mmCIF file of C-alpha atoms in Angstrom:
data_model
loop_
_atom_site.group_PDB
_atom_site.id
_atom_site.type_symbol
_atom_site.label_atom_id
_atom_site.label_comp_id
_atom_site.label_asym_id
_atom_site.label_seq_id
_atom_site.Cartn_x
_atom_site.Cartn_y
_atom_site.Cartn_z
ATOM 1 C CA MET A 223 -24.363 33.255 -73.704
ATOM 2 C CA SER A 224 -24.404 32.915 -69.738
ATOM 3 C CA LEU A 225 -22.423 36.047 -67.980
ATOM 4 C CA ILE A 226 -21.475 36.596 -64.302
ATOM 5 C CA PHE A 227 -20.203 40.216 -63.250
ATOM 6 C CA TYR A 228 -17.671 40.159 -60.258
ATOM 7 C CA ILE A 229 -14.763 42.237 -60.144
ATOM 8 C CA THR A 230 -13.574 40.264 -63.232
ATOM 9 C CA GLN A 231 -16.420 39.981 -65.701
ATOM 10 C CA VAL A 232 -16.519 36.292 -66.391
ATOM 11 C CA GLN A 233 -17.669 34.870 -69.924
ATOM 12 C CA PHE A 234 -18.372 31.485 -70.444
ATOM 13 C CA ASP A 235 -19.773 29.469 -73.053
ATOM 14 C CA PHE A 236 -19.015 26.745 -75.613
ATOM 15 C CA GLY A 237 -16.637 28.854 -78.295
ATOM 16 C CA ALA A 238 -16.507 31.897 -75.720
ATOM 17 C CA ARG A 239 -12.820 32.289 -77.009
ATOM 18 C CA ALA A 240 -14.719 34.254 -79.941
ATOM 19 C CA LEU A 241 -15.281 36.951 -77.352
ATOM 20 C CA LEU A 242 -11.476 37.937 -76.872
ATOM 21 C CA PRO A 243 -11.441 40.649 -79.533
ATOM 22 C CA GLN A 244 -13.973 42.392 -78.205
ATOM 23 C CA GLU A 245 -12.794 41.860 -74.264
ATOM 24 C CA CYS A 246 -9.481 43.406 -75.717
ATOM 25 C CA GLU A 247 -11.211 46.339 -76.961
ATOM 26 C CA ARG A 248 -13.270 46.733 -73.704
ATOM 27 C CA SER A 249 -9.969 46.732 -72.040
ATOM 28 C CA GLY A 250 -8.198 48.880 -74.278
ATOM 29 C CA ILE A 251 -5.661 46.276 -75.404
ATOM 30 C CA THR A 252 -4.518 46.781 -79.163
ATOM 31 C CA ARG A 253 -1.052 44.727 -79.024
ATOM 32 C CA PRO A 254 -1.465 41.797 -76.239
ATOM 33 C CA LEU A 255 1.349 39.718 -74.900
ATOM 34 C CA ILE A 256 0.040 36.185 -74.761
ATOM 35 C CA VAL A 257 1.503 34.590 -71.486
ATOM 36 C CA THR A 258 1.133 30.801 -71.823
ATOM 37 C CA ASP A 259 3.232 27.694 -71.419
ATOM 38 C CA ALA A 260 4.553 24.715 -73.541
ATOM 39 C CA GLY A 261 1.768 22.325 -72.749
ATOM 40 C CA VAL A 262 -0.948 24.863 -73.531
ATOM 41 C CA ARG A 263 1.047 25.280 -76.791
ATOM 42 C CA ALA A 264 1.098 21.639 -77.502
ATOM 43 C CA ALA A 265 -2.418 20.994 -76.755
ATOM 44 C CA GLY A 266 -3.632 23.629 -79.517
ATOM 45 C CA VAL A 267 -5.333 26.032 -76.903
ATOM 46 C CA LEU A 268 -2.900 28.611 -77.625
ATOM 47 C CA ASP A 269 -3.720 28.242 -81.510
ATOM 48 C CA LYS A 270 -7.464 28.551 -80.945
ATOM 49 C CA ALA A 271 -6.867 31.916 -78.908
ATOM 50 C CA ILE A 272 -4.817 33.504 -81.605
ATOM 51 C CA GLU A 273 -6.890 32.671 -84.093
ATOM 52 C CA ALA A 274 -9.903 34.420 -82.253
ATOM 53 C CA LEU A 275 -7.773 37.502 -82.469
ATOM 54 C CA PRO A 276 -7.605 39.796 -85.671
ATOM 55 C CA ALA A 277 -4.382 39.438 -87.489
ATOM 56 C CA ALA A 278 -4.131 43.390 -86.896
ATOM 57 C CA MET A 279 -3.594 42.885 -83.322
ATOM 58 C CA ARG A 280 -0.278 41.214 -84.060
ATOM 59 C CA ALA A 281 -0.108 39.291 -80.744
ATOM 60 C CA VAL A 282 2.890 38.286 -79.142
ATOM 61 C CA VAL A 283 3.833 35.220 -77.545
ATOM 62 C CA PHE A 284 5.667 34.053 -74.478
ATOM 63 C CA ASP A 285 5.447 30.438 -73.856
ATOM 64 C CA GLN A 286 8.071 29.790 -71.565
ATOM 65 C CA THR A 287 6.086 30.246 -68.343
ATOM 66 C CA PRO A 288 7.652 27.586 -65.616
ATOM 67 C CA SER A 289 5.153 25.342 -63.572
ATOM 68 C CA ASN A 290 6.056 27.755 -60.699
ATOM 69 C CA PRO A 291 6.394 31.239 -61.987
ATOM 70 C CA THR A 292 9.955 33.030 -61.356
ATOM 71 C CA GLU A 293 11.281 36.491 -61.369
ATOM 72 C CA ALA A 294 13.389 35.653 -64.632
ATOM 73 C CA ALA A 295 10.501 34.271 -66.369
ATOM 74 C CA VAL A 296 8.575 37.591 -65.560
ATOM 75 C CA ARG A 297 11.899 39.564 -66.852
ATOM 76 C CA ALA A 298 12.167 37.475 -69.919
ATOM 77 C CA ALA A 299 8.390 38.068 -70.745
ATOM 78 C CA THR A 300 8.816 41.843 -69.854
ATOM 79 C CA ALA A 301 11.475 42.184 -71.837
ATOM 80 C CA LEU A 302 9.521 41.145 -74.940
ATOM 81 C CA TYR A 303 6.271 42.972 -73.952
ATOM 82 C CA LYS A 304 8.530 46.137 -74.147
ATOM 83 C CA GLN A 305 10.200 44.909 -77.245
ATOM 84 C CA HIS A 306 6.939 44.529 -79.373
ATOM 85 C CA GLN A 307 5.210 47.872 -77.337
ATOM 86 C CA CYS A 308 2.506 45.811 -76.055
ATOM 87 C CA ASP A 309 -0.374 47.343 -73.867
ATOM 88 C CA GLY A 310 -1.817 44.718 -72.406
ATOM 89 C CA LEU A 311 -1.922 40.758 -71.458
ATOM 90 C CA VAL A 312 -3.719 37.934 -72.448
ATOM 91 C CA ALA A 313 -3.022 34.754 -70.064
ATOM 92 C CA VAL A 314 -3.808 31.497 -71.977
ATOM 93 C CA GLY A 315 -3.012 28.694 -69.076
ATOM 94 C CA GLY A 316 -3.273 27.731 -65.629
ATOM 95 C CA GLY A 317 -2.703 29.841 -62.601
ATOM 96 C CA SER A 318 1.046 29.631 -63.218
ATOM 97 C CA SER A 319 0.525 31.204 -66.701
ATOM 98 C CA ILE A 320 -2.053 33.826 -65.123
ATOM 99 C CA ASP A 321 0.393 34.599 -62.048
ATOM 100 C CA LEU A 322 3.273 35.204 -64.422
ATOM 101 C CA ALA A 323 1.129 37.483 -66.624
ATOM 102 C CA LYS A 324 0.362 39.343 -63.188
ATOM 103 C CA GLY A 325 3.652 39.722 -62.495
ATOM 104 C CA VAL A 326 4.403 41.315 -66.186
ATOM 105 C CA ALA A 327 1.496 43.344 -65.459
ATOM 106 C CA ILE A 328 3.571 45.008 -62.676
ATOM 107 C CA ALA A 329 7.167 45.108 -63.960
ATOM 108 C CA ALA A 330 6.091 46.395 -67.550
ATOM 109 C CA THR A 331 4.584 49.640 -65.835
ATOM 110 C CA HIS A 332 6.452 50.014 -62.484
ATOM 111 C CA ASP A 333 9.949 51.241 -61.864
ATOM 112 C CA GLY A 334 12.489 48.955 -59.577
ATOM 113 C CA PRO A 335 12.854 45.711 -58.691
ATOM 114 C CA LEU A 336 9.993 43.172 -58.482
ATOM 115 C CA LYS A 337 10.321 42.342 -54.750
ATOM 116 C CA THR A 338 9.766 46.243 -54.313
ATOM 117 C CA TYR A 339 5.928 45.418 -54.786
ATOM 118 C CA ALA A 340 5.771 41.745 -52.807
ATOM 119 C CA THR A 341 3.215 41.951 -50.117
ATOM 120 C CA ILE A 342 5.763 41.081 -47.287
ATOM 121 C CA GLU A 343 7.774 43.932 -48.298
ATOM 122 C CA GLY A 344 5.097 46.682 -47.810
ATOM 123 C CA GLY A 345 4.534 46.498 -51.693
ATOM 124 C CA SER A 346 1.231 46.008 -52.166
ATOM 125 C CA GLY A 347 0.078 49.600 -51.894
ATOM 126 C CA LYS A 348 2.905 50.703 -54.491
ATOM 127 C CA ILE A 349 1.052 48.562 -57.297
ATOM 128 C CA SER A 350 -0.780 51.861 -59.040
ATOM 129 C CA PRO A 351 -3.531 52.087 -61.683
ATOM 130 C CA ALA A 352 -1.130 51.976 -64.275
ATOM 131 C CA THR A 353 -0.525 48.305 -64.036
ATOM 132 C CA ALA A 354 -1.073 46.636 -67.612
ATOM 133 C CA PRO A 355 -4.717 45.272 -68.438
ATOM 134 C CA LEU A 356 -5.118 41.737 -68.035
ATOM 135 C CA ILE A 357 -7.662 39.131 -69.512
ATOM 136 C CA ALA A 358 -7.137 35.567 -68.452
ATOM 137 C CA VAL A 359 -8.093 32.622 -70.381
ATOM 138 C CA PRO A 360 -8.044 29.772 -67.877
ATOM 139 C CA THR A 361 -7.380 26.092 -69.206
ATOM 140 C CA THR A 362 -7.863 24.701 -65.540
ATOM 141 C CA ALA A 363 -9.998 24.586 -62.663
ATOM 142 C CA GLY A 364 -8.926 24.915 -59.253
ATOM 143 C CA THR A 365 -6.388 27.750 -58.620
ATOM 144 C CA GLY A 366 -9.166 30.861 -59.095
ATOM 145 C CA SER A 367 -5.891 33.059 -60.081
ATOM 146 C CA GLU A 368 -8.627 34.245 -63.098
ATOM 147 C CA VAL A 369 -10.498 36.153 -60.702
ATOM 148 C CA ALA A 370 -7.923 36.692 -57.484
ATOM 149 C CA ARG A 371 -6.427 40.151 -57.009
ATOM 150 C CA GLY A 372 -2.931 37.823 -56.003
ATOM 151 C CA ALA A 373 0.018 35.892 -57.585
ATOM 152 C CA ILE A 374 2.816 33.884 -56.272
ATOM 153 C CA ILE A 375 6.229 34.382 -57.933
ATOM 154 C CA ILE A 376 9.333 32.777 -57.047
ATOM 155 C CA LEU A 377 12.022 35.705 -56.778
ATOM 156 C CA ASP A 378 15.891 35.244 -57.582
ATOM 157 C CA ASP A 379 16.737 34.953 -53.856
ATOM 158 C CA HIS A 380 14.483 31.989 -54.015
ATOM 159 C CA ARG A 381 11.501 33.268 -51.648
ATOM 160 C CA LYS A 382 8.230 32.530 -52.829
ATOM 161 C CA LEU A 383 6.417 35.633 -52.431
ATOM 162 C CA GLY A 384 2.702 36.963 -52.820
ATOM 163 C CA PHE A 385 1.775 40.129 -54.931
ATOM 164 C CA HIS A 386 -1.554 41.477 -53.788
ATOM 165 C CA SER A 387 -3.378 44.315 -55.406
ATOM 166 C CA TRP A 388 -7.057 44.747 -56.652
ATOM 167 C CA HIS A 389 -5.033 46.082 -59.790
ATOM 168 C CA LEU A 390 -3.901 42.780 -60.475
ATOM 169 C CA VAL A 391 -7.373 41.352 -60.572
ATOM 170 C CA PRO A 392 -7.766 40.348 -64.481
ATOM 171 C CA ARG A 393 -10.406 42.558 -66.335
ATOM 172 C CA THR A 394 -12.177 39.434 -68.044
ATOM 173 C CA ALA A 395 -11.809 35.870 -67.559
ATOM 174 C CA ILE A 396 -13.029 33.763 -70.696
#
């Protein structure tokens, strides 16, 4: 197994998804919300990620990630996160799913509207270590969101804003 250590620990190998349970444990995630999109589900990739997790984890799935993450989708996923008392996130998909999961990591653990935490609103310093832990399972190459500290989300007022904090960096990319 090959291993590269950045701020995000990157695990890669054929079948590396089998490492998902140990990476959840290392990150303190016992009840994950899996954030993905309909295409990843339809391709069967989501099923492979779920199969890698022990049944006792009772993972919850949000598969309605739009191609450009929105505040409305963050709200919907955050409601699911809170309803099922999740304690961390696993993003399975491309940059959109990973960015949406970063939005949930903020919204589920911080008070006030999401825009409060946007970089342009002076919110980067307000994103605290309380941010929910995130593991990324990227299915595309190119965005780099699995090792980045930022997320782009379209707010309800139609502004496409960046959210940046070292607390948003995924703990692991598989």
